[in-house]
GROMACS .gro file of C-alpha atoms in nm:
model
  257
    1UNK     CA    1  -0.657   2.534  -0.833
    2UNK     CA    2  -0.643   2.254  -1.092
    3UNK     CA    3  -0.349   2.402  -1.277
    4UNK     CA    4  -0.101   2.234  -1.046
    5UNK     CA    5  -0.238   1.881  -1.059
    6UNK     CA    6  -0.019   1.618  -1.217
    7UNK     CA    7  -0.146   1.477  -1.545
    8UNK     CA    8  -0.346   1.154  -1.520
    9UNK     CA    9  -0.140   0.883  -1.685
   10UNK     CA   10  -0.272   0.561  -1.835
   11UNK     CA   11  -0.325   0.301  -1.569
   12UNK     CA   12  -0.147  -0.031  -1.567
   13UNK     CA   13  -0.407  -0.302  -1.613
   14UNK     CA   14  -0.474  -0.560  -1.344
   15UNK     CA   15  -0.376  -0.918  -1.434
   16UNK     CA   16  -0.670  -1.097  -1.592
   17UNK     CA   17  -0.755  -1.443  -1.468
   18UNK     CA   18  -1.124  -1.425  -1.377
   19UNK     CA   19  -1.386  -1.456  -1.651
   20UNK     CA   20  -1.747  -1.507  -1.548
   21UNK     CA   21  -1.917  -1.514  -1.887
   22UNK     CA   22  -2.233  -1.697  -1.785
   23UNK     CA   23  -2.411  -1.825  -1.476
   24UNK     CA   24  -2.231  -1.568  -1.260
   25UNK     CA   25  -2.502  -1.577  -0.992
   26UNK     CA   26  -2.481  -1.954  -0.965
   27UNK     CA   27  -2.109  -1.944  -0.902
   28UNK     CA   28  -2.095  -1.623  -0.698
   29UNK     CA   29  -2.023  -1.817  -0.379
   30UNK     CA   30  -1.740  -1.994  -0.555
   31UNK     CA   31  -1.587  -1.663  -0.667
   32UNK     CA   32  -1.616  -1.507  -0.322
   33UNK     CA   33  -1.435  -1.809  -0.180
   34UNK     CA   34  -1.134  -1.727  -0.395
   35UNK     CA   35  -1.199  -1.964  -0.684
   36UNK     CA   36  -1.120  -1.862  -1.038
   37UNK     CA   37  -1.315  -2.027  -1.312
   38UNK     CA   38  -1.295  -2.022  -1.688
   39UNK     CA   39  -1.632  -2.046  -1.856
   40UNK     CA   40  -1.815  -2.020  -2.184
   41UNK     CA   41  -2.120  -2.244  -2.173
   42UNK     CA   42  -1.953  -2.469  -1.919
   43UNK     CA   43  -1.685  -2.438  -1.655
   44UNK     CA   44  -1.356  -2.543  -1.812
   45UNK     CA   45  -1.130  -2.531  -1.510
   46UNK     CA   46  -1.126  -2.418  -1.148
   47UNK     CA   47  -0.840  -2.286  -0.937
   48UNK     CA   48  -0.817  -2.185  -0.575
   49UNK     CA   49  -0.626  -1.856  -0.557
   50UNK     CA   50  -0.460  -1.745  -0.236
   51UNK     CA   51  -0.238  -1.445  -0.170
   52UNK     CA   52   0.106  -1.480  -0.020
   53UNK     CA   53   0.302  -1.158   0.041
   54UNK     CA   54   0.080  -0.985  -0.213
   55UNK     CA   55   0.135  -1.249  -0.483
   56UNK     CA   56  -0.149  -1.465  -0.621
   57UNK     CA   57  -0.082  -1.838  -0.582
   58UNK     CA   58  -0.288  -2.068  -0.806
   59UNK     CA   59  -0.381  -2.408  -0.663
   60UNK     CA   60  -0.534  -2.701  -0.847
   61UNK     CA   61  -0.617  -3.029  -0.678
   62UNK     CA   62  -0.477  -2.874  -0.358
   63UNK     CA   63  -0.132  -2.827  -0.514
   64UNK     CA   64   0.038  -2.519  -0.664
   65UNK     CA   65  -0.039  -2.534  -1.036
   66UNK     CA   66   0.231  -2.546  -1.304
   67UNK     CA   67   0.144  -2.525  -1.671
   68UNK     CA   68   0.017  -2.308  -1.953
   69UNK     CA   69  -0.309  -2.119  -1.919
   70UNK     CA   70  -0.551  -2.019  -2.194
   71UNK     CA   71  -0.876  -1.838  -2.131
   72UNK     CA   72  -1.150  -1.826  -2.394
   73UNK     CA   73  -1.450  -1.598  -2.390
   74UNK     CA   74  -1.763  -1.568  -2.597
   75UNK     CA   75  -1.765  -1.773  -2.917
   76UNK     CA   76  -1.448  -1.946  -2.798
   77UNK     CA   77  -1.235  -1.639  -2.874
   78UNK     CA   78  -0.897  -1.639  -2.704
   79UNK     CA   79  -0.876  -1.374  -2.433
   80UNK     CA   80  -0.558  -1.459  -2.244
   81UNK     CA   81  -0.250  -1.680  -2.259
   82UNK     CA   82   0.011  -1.722  -1.988
   83UNK     CA   83   0.219  -1.960  -1.784
   84UNK     CA   84   0.212  -2.053  -1.418
   85UNK     CA   85   0.509  -2.209  -1.241
   86UNK     CA   86   0.484  -2.329  -0.884
   87UNK     CA   87   0.148  -2.154  -0.856
   88UNK     CA   88   0.285  -1.815  -0.962
   89UNK     CA   89   0.251  -1.621  -1.285
   90UNK     CA   90   0.562  -1.665  -1.497
   91UNK     CA   91   0.711  -1.557  -1.830
   92UNK     CA   92   0.493  -1.385  -2.094
   93UNK     CA   93   0.122  -1.314  -2.046
   94UNK     CA   94  -0.091  -1.175  -2.327
   95UNK     CA   95  -0.446  -1.040  -2.315
   96UNK     CA   96  -0.648  -1.003  -2.636
   97UNK     CA   97  -0.927  -0.778  -2.760
   98UNK     CA   98  -1.239  -0.946  -2.904
   99UNK     CA   99  -1.105  -0.860  -3.252
  100UNK     CA  100  -0.797  -1.074  -3.187
  101UNK     CA  101  -0.549  -0.788  -3.145
  102UNK     CA  102  -0.325  -0.786  -2.841
  103UNK     CA  103  -0.440  -0.565  -2.555
  104UNK     CA  104  -0.153  -0.614  -2.310
  105UNK     CA  105   0.177  -0.798  -2.313
  106UNK     CA  106   0.351  -0.840  -1.979
  107UNK     CA  107   0.621  -1.056  -1.823
  108UNK     CA  108   0.635  -1.217  -1.480
  109UNK     CA  109   0.899  -1.367  -1.254
  110UNK     CA  110   0.794  -1.545  -0.934
  111UNK     CA  111   0.448  -1.389  -0.958
  112UNK     CA  112   0.563  -1.028  -0.998
  113UNK     CA  113   0.579  -0.818  -1.311
  114UNK     CA  114   0.935  -0.811  -1.440
  115UNK     CA  115   1.050  -0.689  -1.779
  116UNK     CA  116   0.876  -0.512  -2.065
  117UNK     CA  117   0.512  -0.410  -2.025
  118UNK     CA  118   0.297  -0.295  -2.319
  119UNK     CA  119  -0.062  -0.187  -2.379
  120UNK     CA  120  -0.207  -0.157  -2.729
  121UNK     CA  121  -0.506   0.015  -2.886
  122UNK     CA  122  -0.773  -0.202  -3.049
  123UNK     CA  123  -0.619  -0.142  -3.392
  124UNK     CA  124  -0.289  -0.291  -3.272
  125UNK     CA  125  -0.095   0.035  -3.240
  126UNK     CA  126   0.109   0.096  -2.926
  127UNK     CA  127  -0.052   0.287  -2.637
  128UNK     CA  128   0.207   0.236  -2.360
  129UNK     CA  129   0.551   0.086  -2.319
  130UNK     CA  130   0.760   0.049  -2.006
  131UNK     CA  131   0.950  -0.183  -1.773
  132UNK     CA  132   0.893  -0.342  -1.437
  133UNK     CA  133   1.154  -0.456  -1.188
  134UNK     CA  134   1.031  -0.667  -0.897
  135UNK     CA  135   0.672  -0.551  -0.951
  136UNK     CA  136   0.746  -0.177  -0.970
  137UNK     CA  137   0.777   0.061  -1.264
  138UNK     CA  138   1.138   0.134  -1.347
  139UNK     CA  139   1.319   0.320  -1.622
  140UNK     CA  140   1.162   0.500  -1.917
  141UNK     CA  141   0.787   0.473  -1.974
  142UNK     CA  142   0.618   0.619  -2.283
  143UNK     CA  143   0.250   0.675  -2.368
  144UNK     CA  144   0.110   0.744  -2.715
  145UNK     CA  145  -0.199   0.898  -2.872
  146UNK     CA  146  -0.402   0.679  -3.111
  147UNK     CA  147  -0.252   0.875  -3.400
  148UNK     CA  148   0.094   0.754  -3.297
  149UNK     CA  149   0.243   1.074  -3.155
  150UNK     CA  150   0.392   1.068  -2.804
  151UNK     CA  151   0.154   1.164  -2.523
  152UNK     CA  152   0.389   1.131  -2.227
  153UNK     CA  153   0.730   1.007  -2.126
  154UNK     CA  154   0.839   0.953  -1.769
  155UNK     CA  155   1.135   0.806  -1.586
  156UNK     CA  156   1.056   0.584  -1.289
  157UNK     CA  157   1.261   0.448  -1.001
  158UNK     CA  158   1.108   0.179  -0.778
  159UNK     CA  159   0.757   0.277  -0.889
  160UNK     CA  160   0.798   0.652  -0.834
  161UNK     CA  161   0.810   0.899  -1.127
  162UNK     CA  162   1.132   1.101  -1.120
  163UNK     CA  163   1.052   1.334  -1.409
  164UNK     CA  164   0.793   1.353  -1.685
  165UNK     CA  165   0.682   1.539  -1.995
  166UNK     CA  166   0.332   1.553  -2.144
  167UNK     CA  167   0.262   1.653  -2.504
  168UNK     CA  168  -0.029   1.780  -2.707
  169UNK     CA  169  -0.139   1.565  -3.000
  170UNK     CA  170   0.068   1.778  -3.239
  171UNK     CA  171   0.386   1.707  -3.042
  172UNK     CA  172   0.414   2.039  -2.861
  173UNK     CA  173   0.508   2.030  -2.492
  174UNK     CA  174   0.206   2.050  -2.260
  175UNK     CA  175   0.364   2.012  -1.916
  176UNK     CA  176   0.679   1.890  -1.747
  177UNK     CA  177   0.799   1.779  -1.407
  178UNK     CA  178   1.162   1.864  -1.334
  179UNK     CA  179   1.340   1.709  -1.034
  180UNK     CA  180   1.520   1.936  -0.790
  181UNK     CA  181   1.862   1.803  -0.691
  182UNK     CA  182   1.880   1.633  -0.348
  183UNK     CA  183   1.507   1.676  -0.294
  184UNK     CA  184   1.177   1.491  -0.344
  185UNK     CA  185   1.032   1.813  -0.484
  186UNK     CA  186   0.959   1.851  -0.856
  187UNK     CA  187   0.912   2.179  -1.038
  188UNK     CA  188   0.599   2.181  -1.256
  189UNK     CA  189   0.563   2.388  -1.573
  190UNK     CA  190   0.256   2.395  -1.799
  191UNK     CA  191   0.224   2.545  -2.146
  192UNK     CA  192  -0.059   2.631  -2.381
  193UNK     CA  193  -0.069   2.516  -2.742
  194UNK     CA  194   0.125   2.824  -2.849
  195UNK     CA  195   0.416   2.725  -2.625
  196UNK     CA  196   0.355   3.002  -2.371
  197UNK     CA  197   0.398   2.909  -2.004
  198UNK     CA  198   0.066   2.929  -1.818
  199UNK     CA  199   0.165   2.776  -1.484
  200UNK     CA  200   0.467   2.708  -1.266
  201UNK     CA  201   0.472   2.549  -0.925
  202UNK     CA  202   0.607   2.260  -0.717
  203UNK     CA  203   0.508   1.903  -0.641
  204UNK     CA  204   0.620   1.679  -0.356
  205UNK     CA  205   0.500   1.327  -0.277
  206UNK     CA  206   0.232   1.370  -0.544
  207UNK     CA  207   0.077   1.685  -0.394
  208UNK     CA  208   0.114   2.057  -0.466
  209UNK     CA  209   0.344   2.244  -0.229
  210UNK     CA  210   0.498   2.589  -0.202
  211UNK     CA  211   0.452   2.890  -0.425
  212UNK     CA  212   0.278   2.887  -0.761
  213UNK     CA  213   0.226   3.134  -1.044
  214UNK     CA  214  -0.053   3.134  -1.303
  215UNK     CA  215  -0.022   3.318  -1.636
  216UNK     CA  216  -0.281   3.411  -1.896
  217UNK     CA  217  -0.260   3.262  -2.244
  218UNK     CA  218  -0.068   3.568  -2.364
  219UNK     CA  219   0.195   3.518  -2.094
  220UNK     CA  220   0.068   3.799  -1.875
  221UNK     CA  221   0.083   3.740  -1.498
  222UNK     CA  222  -0.255   3.639  -1.351
  223UNK     CA  223  -0.212   3.498  -0.997
  224UNK     CA  224   0.048   3.428  -0.730
  225UNK     CA  225   0.004   3.220  -0.420
  226UNK     CA  226   0.111   2.920  -0.215
  227UNK     CA  227   0.007   2.563  -0.153
  228UNK     CA  228   0.016   2.394   0.186
  229UNK     CA  229  -0.037   2.018   0.205
  230UNK     CA  230  -0.192   2.017  -0.141
  231UNK     CA  231  -0.436   2.304  -0.077
  232UNK     CA  232  -0.417   2.675  -0.151
  233UNK     CA  233  -0.343   2.858   0.171
  234UNK     CA  234  -0.281   3.220   0.264
  235UNK     CA  235  -0.307   3.530   0.047
  236UNK     CA  236  -0.349   3.501  -0.330
  237UNK     CA  237  -0.246   3.801  -0.536
  238UNK     CA  238  -0.457   3.860  -0.850
  239UNK     CA  239  -0.296   4.065  -1.127
  240UNK     CA  240  -0.416   4.272  -1.419
  241UNK     CA  241  -0.178   4.432  -1.670
  242UNK     CA  242   0.118   4.353  -1.445
  243UNK     CA  243  -0.023   4.513  -1.130
  244UNK     CA  244  -0.201   4.370  -0.826
  245UNK     CA  245  -0.573   4.402  -0.888
  246UNK     CA  246  -0.703   4.229  -0.575
  247UNK     CA  247  -0.601   3.994  -0.292
  248UNK     CA  248  -0.792   3.684  -0.188
  249UNK     CA  249  -0.744   3.486   0.131
  250UNK     CA  250  -0.764   3.105   0.146
  251UNK     CA  251  -0.752   2.869   0.443
  252UNK     CA  252  -0.695   2.502   0.359
  253UNK     CA  253  -0.826   2.550   0.006
  254UNK     CA  254  -1.138   2.745   0.100
  255UNK     CA  255  -1.188   3.106  -0.008
  256UNK     CA  256  -1.255   3.334   0.289
  257UNK     CA  257  -1.521   3.600   0.253
   0.00000   0.00000   0.00000
């Protein structure tokens, strides 16, 4: 029953610091040992990267590195700029597309994302905008279609979405997650392009739970049932013209014959 699945949001990009443009086989052992190298025709610099409490620490000459970092790719095109302080990512980091437009702009404090985070399309228009606090999404996050209309908006707290709304390209509401007071459960509603509700159900800890109802595109009742631990379970009532047409039985998501 795919109707109850949460929309797939744009993924936050991993920090870029490893570019193996050429001779990757030759330096494979170096990479597997934790070294980061910056290369075009030649190696430009080498760092030893170690993790401490989940944070990358950059070492150079056996000491935590402090300084500005620039990474160039093919034809010496700039691919990344950033700063490292005491071995940790710091301040503003920018990744670039091959055409020179910004791909991501992010901010760091003591090696963790903190502050505004943005992803752009190749033409320079905004794809995503949000905030991090201590490495976790926090506050309002917004996603956009390439044409500039809003695709999604969601409020986060400590990395967990509290509510969200998804939109069709023309701006009409596609789905929404509504928090239930004093509960981790969210009510989920989905709509077709005509604005008619086609699904309602519940979500908890990122899985479907409890009762759900599916409607046809004209708003007519189609199915009723329940989720258990993210899978359809028990009797599913199938409707036609407002009346029960048949009953199906599921056990842990599998239809019983």
